[in-house]
Coordinates of C-alpha atoms in Angstrom, one line a residue:
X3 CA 10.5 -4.7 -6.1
X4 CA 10.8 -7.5 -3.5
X5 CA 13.5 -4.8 -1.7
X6 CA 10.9 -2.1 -1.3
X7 CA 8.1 -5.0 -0.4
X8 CA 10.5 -6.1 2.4
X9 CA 10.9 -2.6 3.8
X10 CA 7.2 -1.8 3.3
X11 CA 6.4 -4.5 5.0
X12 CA 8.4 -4.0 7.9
X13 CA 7.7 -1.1 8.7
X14 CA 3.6 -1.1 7.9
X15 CA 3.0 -3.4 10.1
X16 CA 4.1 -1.1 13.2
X17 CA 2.2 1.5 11.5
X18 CA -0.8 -1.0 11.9
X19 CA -0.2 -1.9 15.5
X20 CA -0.2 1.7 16.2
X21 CA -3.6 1.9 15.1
X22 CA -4.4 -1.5 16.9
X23 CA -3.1 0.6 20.7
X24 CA -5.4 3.6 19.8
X25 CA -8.3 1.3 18.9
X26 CA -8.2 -0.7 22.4
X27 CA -7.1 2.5 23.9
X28 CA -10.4 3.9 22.6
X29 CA -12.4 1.3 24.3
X30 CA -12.9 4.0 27.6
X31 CA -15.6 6.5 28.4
X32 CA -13.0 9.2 28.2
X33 CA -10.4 9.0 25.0
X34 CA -7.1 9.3 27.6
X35 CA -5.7 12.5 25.2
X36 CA -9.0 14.4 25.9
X37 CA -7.0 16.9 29.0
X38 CA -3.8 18.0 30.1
X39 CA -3.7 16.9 33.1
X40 CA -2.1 13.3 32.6
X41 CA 1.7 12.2 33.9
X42 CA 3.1 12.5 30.3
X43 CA 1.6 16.0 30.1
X44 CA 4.2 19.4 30.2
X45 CA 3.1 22.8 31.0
X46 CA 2.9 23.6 27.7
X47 CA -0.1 21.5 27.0
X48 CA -3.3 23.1 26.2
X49 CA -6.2 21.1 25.4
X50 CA -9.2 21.9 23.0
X51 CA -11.5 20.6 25.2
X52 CA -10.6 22.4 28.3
X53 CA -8.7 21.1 31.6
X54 CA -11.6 20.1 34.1
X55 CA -13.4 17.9 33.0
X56 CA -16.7 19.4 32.8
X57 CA -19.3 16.6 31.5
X58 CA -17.3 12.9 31.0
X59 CA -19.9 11.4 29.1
X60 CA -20.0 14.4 26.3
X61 CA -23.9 13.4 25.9
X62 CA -24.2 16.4 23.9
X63 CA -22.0 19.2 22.3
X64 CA -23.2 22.0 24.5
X65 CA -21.6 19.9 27.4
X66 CA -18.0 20.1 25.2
X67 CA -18.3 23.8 24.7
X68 CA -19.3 24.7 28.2
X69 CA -16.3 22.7 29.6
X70 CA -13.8 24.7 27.2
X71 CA -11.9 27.0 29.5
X72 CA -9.3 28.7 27.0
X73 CA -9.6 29.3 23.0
X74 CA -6.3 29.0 21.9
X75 CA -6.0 31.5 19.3
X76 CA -2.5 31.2 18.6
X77 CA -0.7 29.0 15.6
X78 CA 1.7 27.1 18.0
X79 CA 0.5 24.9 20.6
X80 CA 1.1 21.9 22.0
X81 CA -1.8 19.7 21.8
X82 CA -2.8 16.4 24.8
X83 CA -3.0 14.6 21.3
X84 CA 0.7 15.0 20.3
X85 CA 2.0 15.0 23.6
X86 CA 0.4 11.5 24.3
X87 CA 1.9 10.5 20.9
X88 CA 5.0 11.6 21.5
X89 CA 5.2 11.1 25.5
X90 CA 3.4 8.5 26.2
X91 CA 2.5 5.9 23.3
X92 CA 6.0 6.6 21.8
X93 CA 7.8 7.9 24.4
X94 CA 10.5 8.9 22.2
X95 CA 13.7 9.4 22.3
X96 CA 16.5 12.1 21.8
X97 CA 17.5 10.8 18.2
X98 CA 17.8 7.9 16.1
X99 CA 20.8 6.7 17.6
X100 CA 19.6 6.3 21.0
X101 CA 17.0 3.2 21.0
X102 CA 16.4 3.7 24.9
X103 CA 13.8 0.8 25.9
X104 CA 11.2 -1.3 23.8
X105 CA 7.5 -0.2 24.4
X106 CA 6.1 -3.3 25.5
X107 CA 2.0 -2.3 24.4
X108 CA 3.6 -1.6 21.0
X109 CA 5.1 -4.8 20.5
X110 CA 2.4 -6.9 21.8
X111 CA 0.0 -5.2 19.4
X112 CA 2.7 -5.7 16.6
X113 CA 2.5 -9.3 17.3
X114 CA -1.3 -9.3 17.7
X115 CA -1.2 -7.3 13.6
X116 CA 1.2 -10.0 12.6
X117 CA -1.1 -12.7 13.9
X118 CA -3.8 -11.4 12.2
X119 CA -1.9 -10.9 8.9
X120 CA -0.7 -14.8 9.0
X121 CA -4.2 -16.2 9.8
X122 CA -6.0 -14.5 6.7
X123 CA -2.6 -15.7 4.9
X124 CA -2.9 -19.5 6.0
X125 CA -4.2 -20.4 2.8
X126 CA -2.9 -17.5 0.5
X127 CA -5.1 -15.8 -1.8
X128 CA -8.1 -18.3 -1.2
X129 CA -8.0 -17.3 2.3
X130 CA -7.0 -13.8 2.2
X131 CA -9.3 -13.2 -1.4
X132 CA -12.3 -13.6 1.2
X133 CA -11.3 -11.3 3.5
X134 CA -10.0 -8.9 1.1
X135 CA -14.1 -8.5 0.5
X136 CA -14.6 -7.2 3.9
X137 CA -11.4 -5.1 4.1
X138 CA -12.1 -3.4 0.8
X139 CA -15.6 -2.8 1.5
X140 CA -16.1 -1.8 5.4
X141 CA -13.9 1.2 5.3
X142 CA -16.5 2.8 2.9
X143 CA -19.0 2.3 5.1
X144 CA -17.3 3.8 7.9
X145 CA -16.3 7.0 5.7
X146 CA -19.2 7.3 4.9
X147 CA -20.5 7.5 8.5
X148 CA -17.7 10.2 9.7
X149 CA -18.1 12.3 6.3
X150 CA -22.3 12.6 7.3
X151 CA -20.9 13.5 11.0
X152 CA -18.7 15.8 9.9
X153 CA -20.5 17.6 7.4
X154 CA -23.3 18.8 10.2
X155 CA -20.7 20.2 12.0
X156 CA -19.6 23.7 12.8
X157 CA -17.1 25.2 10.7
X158 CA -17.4 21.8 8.3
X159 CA -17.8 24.3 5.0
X160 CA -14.2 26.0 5.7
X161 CA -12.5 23.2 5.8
X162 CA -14.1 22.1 2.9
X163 CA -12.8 25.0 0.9
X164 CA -10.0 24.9 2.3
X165 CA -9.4 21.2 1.2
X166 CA -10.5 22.3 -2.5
X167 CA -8.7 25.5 -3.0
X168 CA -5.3 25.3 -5.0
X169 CA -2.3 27.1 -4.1
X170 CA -1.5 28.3 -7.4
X171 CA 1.9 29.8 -6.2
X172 CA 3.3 26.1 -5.4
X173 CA 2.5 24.8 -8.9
X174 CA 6.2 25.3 -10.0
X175 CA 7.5 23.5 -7.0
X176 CA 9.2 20.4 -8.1
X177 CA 8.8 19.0 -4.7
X178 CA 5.2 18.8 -5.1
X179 CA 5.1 17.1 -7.8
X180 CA 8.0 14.8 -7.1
X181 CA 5.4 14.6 -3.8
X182 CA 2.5 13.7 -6.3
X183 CA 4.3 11.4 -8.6
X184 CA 5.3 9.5 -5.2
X185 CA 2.5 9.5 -3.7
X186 CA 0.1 8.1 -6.7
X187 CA 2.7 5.3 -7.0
X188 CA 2.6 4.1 -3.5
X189 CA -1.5 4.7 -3.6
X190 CA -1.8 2.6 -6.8
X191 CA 0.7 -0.1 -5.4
X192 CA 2.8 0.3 -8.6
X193 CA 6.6 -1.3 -8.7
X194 CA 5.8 -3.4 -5.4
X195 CA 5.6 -6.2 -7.2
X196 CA 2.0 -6.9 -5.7
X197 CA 0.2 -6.0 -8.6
X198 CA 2.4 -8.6 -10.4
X199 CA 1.8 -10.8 -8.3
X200 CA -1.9 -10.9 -7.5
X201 CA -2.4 -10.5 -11.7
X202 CA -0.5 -13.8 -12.0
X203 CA -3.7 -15.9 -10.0
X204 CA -5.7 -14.5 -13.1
X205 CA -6.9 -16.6 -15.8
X206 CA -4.7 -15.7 -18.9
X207 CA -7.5 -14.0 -21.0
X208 CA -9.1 -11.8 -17.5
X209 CA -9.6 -8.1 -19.2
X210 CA -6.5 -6.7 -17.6
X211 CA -7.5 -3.1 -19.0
X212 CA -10.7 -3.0 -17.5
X213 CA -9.8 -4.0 -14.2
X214 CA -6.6 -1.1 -14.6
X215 CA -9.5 1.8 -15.1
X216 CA -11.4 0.3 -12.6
X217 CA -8.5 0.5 -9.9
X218 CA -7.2 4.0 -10.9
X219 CA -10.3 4.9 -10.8
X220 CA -11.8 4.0 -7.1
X221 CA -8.2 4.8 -5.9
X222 CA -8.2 8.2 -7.1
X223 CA -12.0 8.9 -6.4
X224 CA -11.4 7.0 -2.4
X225 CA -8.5 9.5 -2.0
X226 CA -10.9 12.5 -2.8
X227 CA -13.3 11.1 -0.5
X228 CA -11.2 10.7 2.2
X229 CA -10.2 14.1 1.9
X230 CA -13.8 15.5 2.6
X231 CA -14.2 13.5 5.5
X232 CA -10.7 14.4 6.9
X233 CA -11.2 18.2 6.2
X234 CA -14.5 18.5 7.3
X235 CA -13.7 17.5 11.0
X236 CA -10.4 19.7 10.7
X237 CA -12.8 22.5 9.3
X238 CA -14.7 21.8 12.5
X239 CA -11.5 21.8 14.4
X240 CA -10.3 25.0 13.4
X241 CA -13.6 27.1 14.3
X242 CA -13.7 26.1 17.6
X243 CA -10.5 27.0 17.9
X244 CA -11.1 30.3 16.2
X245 CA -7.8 29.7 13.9
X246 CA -7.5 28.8 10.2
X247 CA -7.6 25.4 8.9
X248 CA -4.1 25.1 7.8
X249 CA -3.1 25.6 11.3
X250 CA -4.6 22.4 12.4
X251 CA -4.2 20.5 9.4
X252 CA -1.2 18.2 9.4
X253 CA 0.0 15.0 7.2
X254 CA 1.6 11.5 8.3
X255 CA 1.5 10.3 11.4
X256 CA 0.6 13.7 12.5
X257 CA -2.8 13.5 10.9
X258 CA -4.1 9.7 11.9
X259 CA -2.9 10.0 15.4
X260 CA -2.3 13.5 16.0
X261 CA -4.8 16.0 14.5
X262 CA -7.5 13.7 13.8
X263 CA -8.2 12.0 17.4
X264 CA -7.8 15.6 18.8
X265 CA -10.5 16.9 16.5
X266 CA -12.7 13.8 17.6
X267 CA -12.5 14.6 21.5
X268 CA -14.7 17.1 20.8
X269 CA -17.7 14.9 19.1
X270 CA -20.2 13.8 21.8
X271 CA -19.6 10.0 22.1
X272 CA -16.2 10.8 21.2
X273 CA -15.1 7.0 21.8
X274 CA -17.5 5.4 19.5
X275 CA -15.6 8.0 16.5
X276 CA -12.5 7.1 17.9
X277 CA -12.8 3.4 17.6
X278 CA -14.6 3.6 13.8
X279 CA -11.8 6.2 12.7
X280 CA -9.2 3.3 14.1
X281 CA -10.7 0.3 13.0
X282 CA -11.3 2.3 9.5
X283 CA -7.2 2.7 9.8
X284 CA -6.7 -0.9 10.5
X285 CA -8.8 -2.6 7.8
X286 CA -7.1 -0.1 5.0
X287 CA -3.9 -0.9 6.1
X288 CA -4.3 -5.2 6.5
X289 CA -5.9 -4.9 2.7
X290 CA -2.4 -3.8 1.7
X291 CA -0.2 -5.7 4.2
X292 CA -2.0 -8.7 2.5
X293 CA -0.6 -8.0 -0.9
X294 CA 2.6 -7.8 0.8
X295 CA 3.4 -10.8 2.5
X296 CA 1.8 -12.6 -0.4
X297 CA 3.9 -11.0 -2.4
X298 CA 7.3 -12.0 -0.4
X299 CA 6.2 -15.5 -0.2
X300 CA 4.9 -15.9 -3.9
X301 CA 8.4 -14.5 -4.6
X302 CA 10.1 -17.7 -2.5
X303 CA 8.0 -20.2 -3.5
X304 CA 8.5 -19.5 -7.2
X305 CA 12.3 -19.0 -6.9
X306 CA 12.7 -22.1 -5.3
X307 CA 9.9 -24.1 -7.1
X308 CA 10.5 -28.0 -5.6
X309 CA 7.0 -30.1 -4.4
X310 CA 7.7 -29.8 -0.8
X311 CA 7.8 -26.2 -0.8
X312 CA 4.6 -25.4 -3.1
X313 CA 2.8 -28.2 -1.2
X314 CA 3.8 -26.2 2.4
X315 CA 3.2 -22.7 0.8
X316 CA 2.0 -22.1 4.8
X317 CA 5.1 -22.7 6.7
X318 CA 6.6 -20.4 4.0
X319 CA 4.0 -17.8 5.0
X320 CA 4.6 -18.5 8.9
X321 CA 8.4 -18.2 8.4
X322 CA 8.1 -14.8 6.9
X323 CA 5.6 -13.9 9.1
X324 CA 8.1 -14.4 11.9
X325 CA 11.3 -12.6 9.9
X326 CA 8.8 -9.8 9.6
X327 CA 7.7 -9.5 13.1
X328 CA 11.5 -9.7 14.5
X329 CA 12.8 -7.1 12.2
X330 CA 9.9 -4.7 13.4
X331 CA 10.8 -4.9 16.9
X332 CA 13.0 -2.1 16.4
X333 CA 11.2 -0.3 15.4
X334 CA 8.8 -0.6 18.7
X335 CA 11.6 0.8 20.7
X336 CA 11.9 4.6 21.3
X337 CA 14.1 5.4 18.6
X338 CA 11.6 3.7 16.3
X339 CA 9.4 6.5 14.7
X340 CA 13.3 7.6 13.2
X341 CA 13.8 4.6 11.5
X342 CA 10.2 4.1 10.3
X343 CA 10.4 7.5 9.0
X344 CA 14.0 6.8 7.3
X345 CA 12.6 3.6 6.4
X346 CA 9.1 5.5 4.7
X347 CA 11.4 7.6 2.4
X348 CA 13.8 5.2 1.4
X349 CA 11.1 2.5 0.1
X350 CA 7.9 4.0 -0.5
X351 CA 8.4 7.5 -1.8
X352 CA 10.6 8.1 -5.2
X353 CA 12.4 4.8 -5.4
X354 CA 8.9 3.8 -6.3
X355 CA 9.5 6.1 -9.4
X356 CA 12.4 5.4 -10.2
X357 CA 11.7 1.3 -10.9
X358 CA 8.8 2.3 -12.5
X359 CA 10.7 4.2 -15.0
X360 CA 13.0 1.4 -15.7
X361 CA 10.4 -1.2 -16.2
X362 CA 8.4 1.5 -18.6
X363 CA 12.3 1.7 -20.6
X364 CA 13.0 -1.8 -20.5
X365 CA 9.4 -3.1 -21.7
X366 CA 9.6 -0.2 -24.4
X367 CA 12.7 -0.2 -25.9
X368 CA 14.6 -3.8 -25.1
X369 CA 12.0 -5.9 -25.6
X370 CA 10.4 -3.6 -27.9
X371 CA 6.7 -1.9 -27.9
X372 CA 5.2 -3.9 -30.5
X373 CA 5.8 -7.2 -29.0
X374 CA 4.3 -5.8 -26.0
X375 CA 1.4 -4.3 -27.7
X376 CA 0.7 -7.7 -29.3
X377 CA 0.8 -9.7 -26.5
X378 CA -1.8 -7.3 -24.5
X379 CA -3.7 -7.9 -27.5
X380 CA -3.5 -11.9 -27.5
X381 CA -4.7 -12.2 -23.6
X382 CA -7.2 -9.0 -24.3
X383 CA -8.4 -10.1 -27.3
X384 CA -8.3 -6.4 -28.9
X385 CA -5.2 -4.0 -29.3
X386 CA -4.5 -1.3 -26.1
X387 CA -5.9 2.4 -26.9
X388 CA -3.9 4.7 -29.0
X389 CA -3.4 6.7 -25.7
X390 CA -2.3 4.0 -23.4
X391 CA 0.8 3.1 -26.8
X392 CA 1.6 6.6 -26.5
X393 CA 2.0 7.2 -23.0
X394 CA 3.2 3.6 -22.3
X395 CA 6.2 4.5 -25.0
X396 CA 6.9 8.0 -24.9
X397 CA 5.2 9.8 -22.1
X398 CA 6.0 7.2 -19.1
X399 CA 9.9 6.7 -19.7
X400 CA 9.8 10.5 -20.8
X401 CA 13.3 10.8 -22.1
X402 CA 15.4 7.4 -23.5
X403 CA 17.0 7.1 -26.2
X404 CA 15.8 3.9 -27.8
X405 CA 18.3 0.5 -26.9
X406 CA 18.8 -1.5 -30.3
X407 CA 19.8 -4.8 -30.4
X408 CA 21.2 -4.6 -26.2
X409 CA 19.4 -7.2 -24.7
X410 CA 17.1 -10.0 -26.8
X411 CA 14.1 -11.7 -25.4
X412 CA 14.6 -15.5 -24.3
X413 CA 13.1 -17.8 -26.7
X414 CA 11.1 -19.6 -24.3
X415 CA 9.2 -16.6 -23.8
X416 CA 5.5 -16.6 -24.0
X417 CA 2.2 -17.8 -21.7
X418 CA 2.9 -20.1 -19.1
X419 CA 0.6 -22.6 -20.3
X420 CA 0.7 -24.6 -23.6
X421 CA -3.0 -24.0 -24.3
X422 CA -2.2 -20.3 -24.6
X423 CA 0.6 -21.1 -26.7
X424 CA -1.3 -19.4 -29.8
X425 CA -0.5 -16.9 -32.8
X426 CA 3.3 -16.7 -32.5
X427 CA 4.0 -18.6 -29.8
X428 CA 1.9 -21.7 -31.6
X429 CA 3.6 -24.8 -31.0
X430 CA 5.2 -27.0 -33.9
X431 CA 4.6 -30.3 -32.0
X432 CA 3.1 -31.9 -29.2
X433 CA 6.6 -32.6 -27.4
X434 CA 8.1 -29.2 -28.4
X435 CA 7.2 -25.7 -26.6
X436 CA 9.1 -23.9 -29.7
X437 CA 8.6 -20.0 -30.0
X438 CA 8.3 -18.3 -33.0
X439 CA 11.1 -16.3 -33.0
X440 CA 10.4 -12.1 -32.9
X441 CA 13.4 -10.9 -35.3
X442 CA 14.5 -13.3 -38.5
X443 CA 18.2 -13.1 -36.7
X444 CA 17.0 -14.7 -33.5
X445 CA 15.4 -17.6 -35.7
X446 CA 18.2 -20.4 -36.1
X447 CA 19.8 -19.3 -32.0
X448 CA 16.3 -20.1 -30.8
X449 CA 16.3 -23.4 -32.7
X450 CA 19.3 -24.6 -31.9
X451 CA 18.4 -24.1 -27.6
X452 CA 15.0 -25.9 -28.2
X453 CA 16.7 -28.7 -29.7
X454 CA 18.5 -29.4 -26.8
X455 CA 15.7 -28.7 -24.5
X456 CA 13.5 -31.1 -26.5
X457 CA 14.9 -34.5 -25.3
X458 CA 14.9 -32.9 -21.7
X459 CA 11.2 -32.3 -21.7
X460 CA 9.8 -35.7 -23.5
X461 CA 10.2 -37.4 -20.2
X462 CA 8.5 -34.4 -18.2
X463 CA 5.9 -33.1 -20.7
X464 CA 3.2 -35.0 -18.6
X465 CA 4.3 -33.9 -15.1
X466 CA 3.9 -30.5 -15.0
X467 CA 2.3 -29.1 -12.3
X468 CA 0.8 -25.6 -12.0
X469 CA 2.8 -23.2 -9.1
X470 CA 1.5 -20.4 -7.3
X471 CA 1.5 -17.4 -9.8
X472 CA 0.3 -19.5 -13.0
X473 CA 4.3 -21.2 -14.3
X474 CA 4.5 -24.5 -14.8
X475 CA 7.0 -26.9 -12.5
X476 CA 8.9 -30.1 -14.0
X477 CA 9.3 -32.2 -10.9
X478 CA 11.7 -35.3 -11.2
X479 CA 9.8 -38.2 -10.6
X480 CA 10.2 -39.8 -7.1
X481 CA 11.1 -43.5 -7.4

């Protein structure tokens, strides 16, 4: 988990100061990948919107139309929007090998998104909780804007239906749903380790499964969302051009800053969409770089537990910060969008799986389903569903054959704090943090560890001091 963090981080981060560029980039009466007729331009270019530039301001959509001075009706074409991506914000190179020069604008917004990540990170989730309420919460607001936009326009109901009509034929491809599967992992944030991480500030009795529907939920039900909005303008797109919809539709990159901004240079005001669509992009992806870097410095802090450390949790944040922004400069330099691309498949598409699947086997059948099941009751206060036991043991890990007796749960094991300590994991006396033991041939190997922990923790029972994800720290006292 902290491996694929680490790479996610990296790498999102550029992906952020991308969308940083095109938002100060929109801040212009005329979005610049509008025409053809730009330095970074080939001959090859042909623009939606025309090449003269008939009306700057675009006051109204008559004045877009009227300016159009060839329909391109064919399914190849090179757009002003990719080539300024690839020509000019990019300005990439012949293959992965050859770095060629660092894009200076790139890397100054990198370390603008870095700054910006740190600063609502200064004083970890107290700090970043806040803004998280703003960050969650705009973006909806601006969808909600573009999907009313787009839904008055031209050609908005094709690409609707478009958007909602299956492809039956592709249902037996395993690639789309080893597509699926990846993609619903990286939405949901599952084996990141942030969803570990942010669940450990909870108090120990917070209703876990609520909060679980709730998420899948709104993720799922945002996703669809989005996808009218997107659609819509493609659907728009597509009519003007006089093609079908899957001709302009893209995915990736090639969606947020290829085919989308072209679709929005022919809105009147087409800057004002430009900078919501951007700063829509920009708050989306800080919510998640958030749970990132919290997650990496939760993750050092913990592991290395001493006073100092807890008590400067902010240099740890800057530190990281820093590690993060040098490792990304690569990845501003021509060659960049290859190794962001390597780096996107590596970390957040089946790897994601794949450690899900082993923490699904592992919690199942090494430390065994029905101690899980009854601690989720203890903190819940009420057993899971039948259907969440079933899927959680059979359906989720899929095929396993079940692991007897390979690995045995610590002792020690149980909630954090000794006022959770109930049910099983009661304590036998005020000095002693004694589990009861799971299996009756763990019983005497667990009692013969606590004994030798118990003159240990006399000295220290009084001393503990709460760290960052809920665990308890046993500091030597200073003299």
């Amino acid at each position: 988990m902290m491996v694929v963090s680490t790479y996610i981080g990296i790498y999102y981060n550029v992906v952020i100061c991308i969308a940083f560029y095109y938002f100060f980039m929109s801040m212009t009466n005329l979005l610049p990948w509008t025409y053809c007729n730009n330095p970074w331009n080939t001959p090859d270019c042909v623009g939606v919107a025309g090449t003269t530039r008939a009306n700057a301001t675009f006051a109204n959509m008559s004045a877009v139309v009227s300016g159009v001075t060839e329909i391109v009706n064919r399914t190849k074409r090179t757009s002003p929007s990719e080539e300024y991506w690839r020509n000019y914000v990019l300005n990439v190179s012949d293959g992965i090998g050859n770095f060629g020069e660092v894009r200076l604008p790139i890397l100054g917004c990198l370390a603008v998104s870095w700054v910006v990540v740190f600063l609502c990170l200064i004083r970890g989730v107290k700090s970043s909780g806040k803004v998280v309420y703003f960050t969650a919460t705009f973006p909806y607001v601006v969808l909600t804007i573009l999907f009313i936009r787009g839904i008055t326009l031209d050609g908005a109901v094709s690409g609707i239906k478009y958007y909602l009509t299956p492809q039956w034929e592709k249902i037996l491809d395993a690639k789309v749903w080893g597509d699926a599967a990846s993609q619903i992992f990286y939405s949901l944030g599952c084996a990141w380790g942030g969803l570990i991480t942010m669940a450990s500030y909870n108090k120990f009795h917070n209703n876990c499964f609520r909060d679980s529907i709730i998420i899948s939920v709104t993720n799922c039900g945002t996703s669809v969302y989005a996808g009218f909005v997107i659609f819509s303008i493609l659907g728009f797109m597509a009519n003007h051009l006089g093609v079908d919809v899957s001709e302009v539709a893209d995915h990736g990159p090639g969606l947020a800053f290829v085919a989308y901004p072209e679709a929005l240079t022919l809105l009147p005001i087409s800057p004002l969409w430009s900078l919501l669509f951007f700063f829509m992009l920009i708050l989306l992806g800080l919510g998640t770089q958030f749970c990132l870097l919290e997650t990496l410095v939760t993750a050092v802090v913990d592991e290395i537990g001493t006073d100092w450390i807890i008590k400067n949790k902010t240099y740890v944040t800057l530190g990281v910060a820093i590690i993060g922004f040098l490792l990304g400069v690569p990845l501003t330099s021509q060659a960049g969008i290859y190794w962001l691309l390597l780096m996107d498949n590596y970390a957040a598409s089946f790897s994601l799986v794949v450690i899900s699947c082993i923490m699904c086997i592992c919690i199942m059948y090494v430390y065994g389903h029905k101690n899980y099941f009854r601690d989720v009751e203890m903190m819940l206060g009420f057993p899971p569903p039948i259907f969440f036991r079933i899927c959680w043991r059979y359906v989720s890990p899929f095929i396993i054959t079940r692991l007897k007796n390979s690995v045995r749960p610590d002792p020690d094991w149980g909630p954090a704090l000794q006022e959770h300590r109930k049910g099983r994991y009661a304590t036998m006396g005020p000095e002693s943090v004694e589990v009861c033991p799971l299996k009756e041939e763990l019983r005497d190997e667990g009692k013969e560890k606590l004994k030798e922990k118990e003159t240990e923790k006399k000295d220290e029972i009084g001393l503990t001091i709460p760290g960052s994800n809920g665990s308890t720290l046993n500091p030597t006292p200073s003299a």
